[in-house]
C-alpha cells in the first residue's frame, strides 16, 4: 500500500509502499519556488519488505527491509542523493536481530535501526546504532 512509511526532511519526501509483490520507495522533491512535491525517483524492491521503513536527512535516504520469516536477513539500504539516488551501503546487524530494519532514523552522522520482536516471539527488540567513519557507517552500539 502506498504510504506504508513516510519521511520528510527539508524539501524531500520519501514514501514507502508495500504491496507484497512489488514493494517500492518513491522520492519526491519540492523544486525551488514551487508549492508541490514532484516525483524525483522510484526505487524497486531490493529485498523482502523493501520500504517498510524510510528516513531522510541531508543527502541521505534510508530504506529498511525486514524479513519476518528469517530474522537474519533484515537490511537497511543507504542511498546518497546528488542528482539521483545512488546506493552507497547496505547495513546489517552484527548479531541476530529479529526484523532488523523495521524502523529507521537518521540525524547528522548517526543511523538508528530498530529490530522489533513480535508477540509470538520470546525475543526482546533491539536498537542498533551506526556511525559514519571515513564515509561509511559502522555499527557502534546495540
Short mmCIF file of C-alpha atoms in Angstrom, two decimals:
data_model
loop_
_atom_site.label_atom_id
_atom_site.label_comp_id
_atom_site.label_asym_id
_atom_site.label_seq_id
_atom_site.Cartn_x
_atom_site.Cartn_y
_atom_site.Cartn_z
CA UNK A 1 0.00 0.00 0.00
CA UNK A 2 1.33 3.38 -0.99
CA UNK A 3 2.20 5.37 2.13
CA UNK A 4 3.20 2.44 4.36
CA UNK A 5 6.08 4.57 5.64
CA UNK A 6 6.87 8.28 5.32
CA UNK A 7 9.84 10.55 5.97
CA UNK A 8 10.10 14.30 5.42
CA UNK A 9 13.19 16.48 5.65
CA UNK A 10 13.57 19.99 4.27
CA UNK A 11 12.15 19.73 0.74
CA UNK A 12 12.34 15.92 0.33
CA UNK A 13 9.51 13.44 0.95
CA UNK A 14 10.21 9.68 0.92
CA UNK A 15 7.25 7.27 0.67
CA UNK A 16 7.44 3.51 1.19
CA UNK A 17 4.96 1.19 -0.48
CA UNK A 18 4.46 -2.45 0.50
CA UNK A 19 2.25 -4.45 -1.83
CA UNK A 20 3.50 -7.99 -1.29
CA UNK A 21 4.59 -8.31 -4.91
CA UNK A 22 6.24 -5.07 -5.93
CA UNK A 23 7.50 -3.23 -2.85
CA UNK A 24 8.94 0.17 -3.70
CA UNK A 25 10.00 3.59 -2.48
CA UNK A 26 9.23 6.88 -4.20
CA UNK A 27 11.21 10.06 -3.56
CA UNK A 28 9.62 13.47 -4.11
CA UNK A 29 11.30 16.89 -4.03
CA UNK A 30 9.90 20.40 -3.96
CA UNK A 31 11.66 22.42 -6.66
CA UNK A 32 12.68 25.92 -5.55
CA UNK A 33 9.80 28.36 -5.65
CA UNK A 34 7.09 25.71 -6.09
CA UNK A 35 4.43 24.61 -3.63
CA UNK A 36 4.02 20.95 -4.57
CA UNK A 37 6.12 17.83 -4.47
CA UNK A 38 7.32 16.34 -7.76
CA UNK A 39 8.41 12.73 -8.14
CA UNK A 40 12.18 12.55 -8.40
CA UNK A 41 12.90 8.85 -8.45
CA UNK A 42 11.28 5.49 -7.81
CA UNK A 43 13.21 2.57 -6.32
CA UNK A 44 12.04 -1.00 -6.80
CA UNK A 45 12.35 -3.82 -4.30
CA UNK A 46 15.86 -4.95 -3.44
CA UNK A 47 14.67 -7.22 -0.64
CA UNK A 48 11.50 -8.50 1.03
CA UNK A 49 9.50 -5.68 2.70
CA UNK A 50 11.63 -3.03 0.94
CA UNK A 51 10.24 0.32 2.11
CA UNK A 52 8.72 -0.90 5.38
CA UNK A 53 10.62 1.96 6.99
CA UNK A 54 12.20 5.07 5.49
CA UNK A 55 14.21 8.04 6.75
CA UNK A 56 15.94 11.02 5.18
CA UNK A 57 18.34 13.73 6.31
CA UNK A 58 20.70 15.90 4.31
CA UNK A 59 21.73 13.95 1.22
CA UNK A 60 20.91 10.55 2.81
CA UNK A 61 17.85 8.39 2.14
CA UNK A 62 17.46 5.18 4.17
CA UNK A 63 15.19 2.27 3.26
CA UNK A 64 14.51 -0.56 5.70
CA UNK A 65 13.68 -4.07 4.51
CA UNK A 66 12.99 -6.68 7.16
CA UNK A 67 12.02 -10.29 6.71
CA UNK A 68 9.64 -11.62 9.34
CA UNK A 69 10.38 -15.23 8.39
CA UNK A 70 14.18 -15.07 8.53
CA UNK A 71 15.45 -12.89 11.37
CA UNK A 72 18.95 -12.71 9.92
CA UNK A 73 18.01 -11.18 6.59
CA UNK A 74 16.93 -7.65 7.52
CA UNK A 75 18.82 -4.87 5.76
CA UNK A 76 18.88 -1.08 5.70
CA UNK A 77 19.84 0.37 2.33
CA UNK A 78 21.72 3.68 2.48
CA UNK A 79 21.36 5.91 -0.58
CA UNK A 80 23.10 9.19 -1.32
CA UNK A 81 21.12 11.86 -3.15
CA UNK A 82 23.07 14.07 -5.52
CA UNK A 83 21.40 14.36 -8.93
CA UNK A 84 19.84 10.93 -8.37
CA UNK A 85 19.79 8.29 -5.66
CA UNK A 86 22.85 6.04 -5.54
CA UNK A 87 23.13 3.00 -3.27
CA UNK A 88 26.21 3.56 -1.11
CA UNK A 89 25.93 0.92 1.61
CA UNK A 90 23.83 -1.96 2.97
CA UNK A 91 23.63 -2.20 6.76
CA UNK A 92 23.13 -5.47 8.63
CA UNK A 93 23.25 -6.22 12.35
CA UNK A 94 26.46 -7.53 13.90
CA UNK A 95 24.47 -10.32 15.56
CA UNK A 96 20.99 -11.91 15.43
CA UNK A 97 18.20 -9.31 15.39
CA UNK A 98 14.53 -10.12 14.79
CA UNK A 99 13.11 -7.93 11.97
CA UNK A 100 16.18 -5.70 11.66
CA UNK A 101 15.14 -2.66 9.61
CA UNK A 102 11.54 -2.49 10.82
CA UNK A 103 12.25 1.13 11.80
CA UNK A 104 15.00 3.59 10.85
CA UNK A 105 16.07 7.11 11.79
CA UNK A 106 18.96 9.32 10.73
CA UNK A 107 20.43 12.56 12.03
CA UNK A 108 23.75 14.05 11.01
CA UNK A 109 26.24 11.14 11.00
CA UNK A 110 24.19 8.68 13.07
CA UNK A 111 21.77 6.00 11.86
CA UNK A 112 19.49 4.19 14.31
CA UNK A 113 17.85 0.91 13.25
CA UNK A 114 15.07 -0.88 15.10
CA UNK A 115 14.67 -4.64 15.24
CA UNK A 116 11.32 -5.34 16.85
CA UNK A 117 10.04 -8.50 18.47
CA UNK A 118 6.62 -9.94 17.71
CA UNK A 119 4.09 -11.09 20.33
CA UNK A 120 4.56 -14.72 19.26
CA UNK A 121 8.29 -14.46 19.93
CA UNK A 122 10.11 -14.57 23.23
CA UNK A 123 12.77 -12.26 21.79
CA UNK A 124 13.13 -8.72 23.00
CA UNK A 125 13.50 -5.97 20.42
CA UNK A 126 16.76 -4.10 19.95
CA UNK A 127 18.09 -0.81 18.65
CA UNK A 128 21.31 -0.65 16.64
CA UNK A 129 23.45 2.48 16.34
CA UNK A 130 25.61 3.08 13.26
CA UNK A 131 28.03 5.98 12.98
CA UNK A 132 29.98 7.20 10.00
CA UNK A 133 33.69 6.57 9.95
CA UNK A 134 35.61 7.65 6.86
CA UNK A 135 32.44 7.90 4.78
CA UNK A 136 30.89 4.54 5.64
CA UNK A 137 28.63 3.56 8.52
CA UNK A 138 29.75 1.05 11.16
CA UNK A 139 27.68 -0.43 13.98
CA UNK A 140 28.97 1.14 17.21
CA UNK A 141 26.35 0.13 19.78
CA UNK A 142 23.29 -2.03 20.38
#
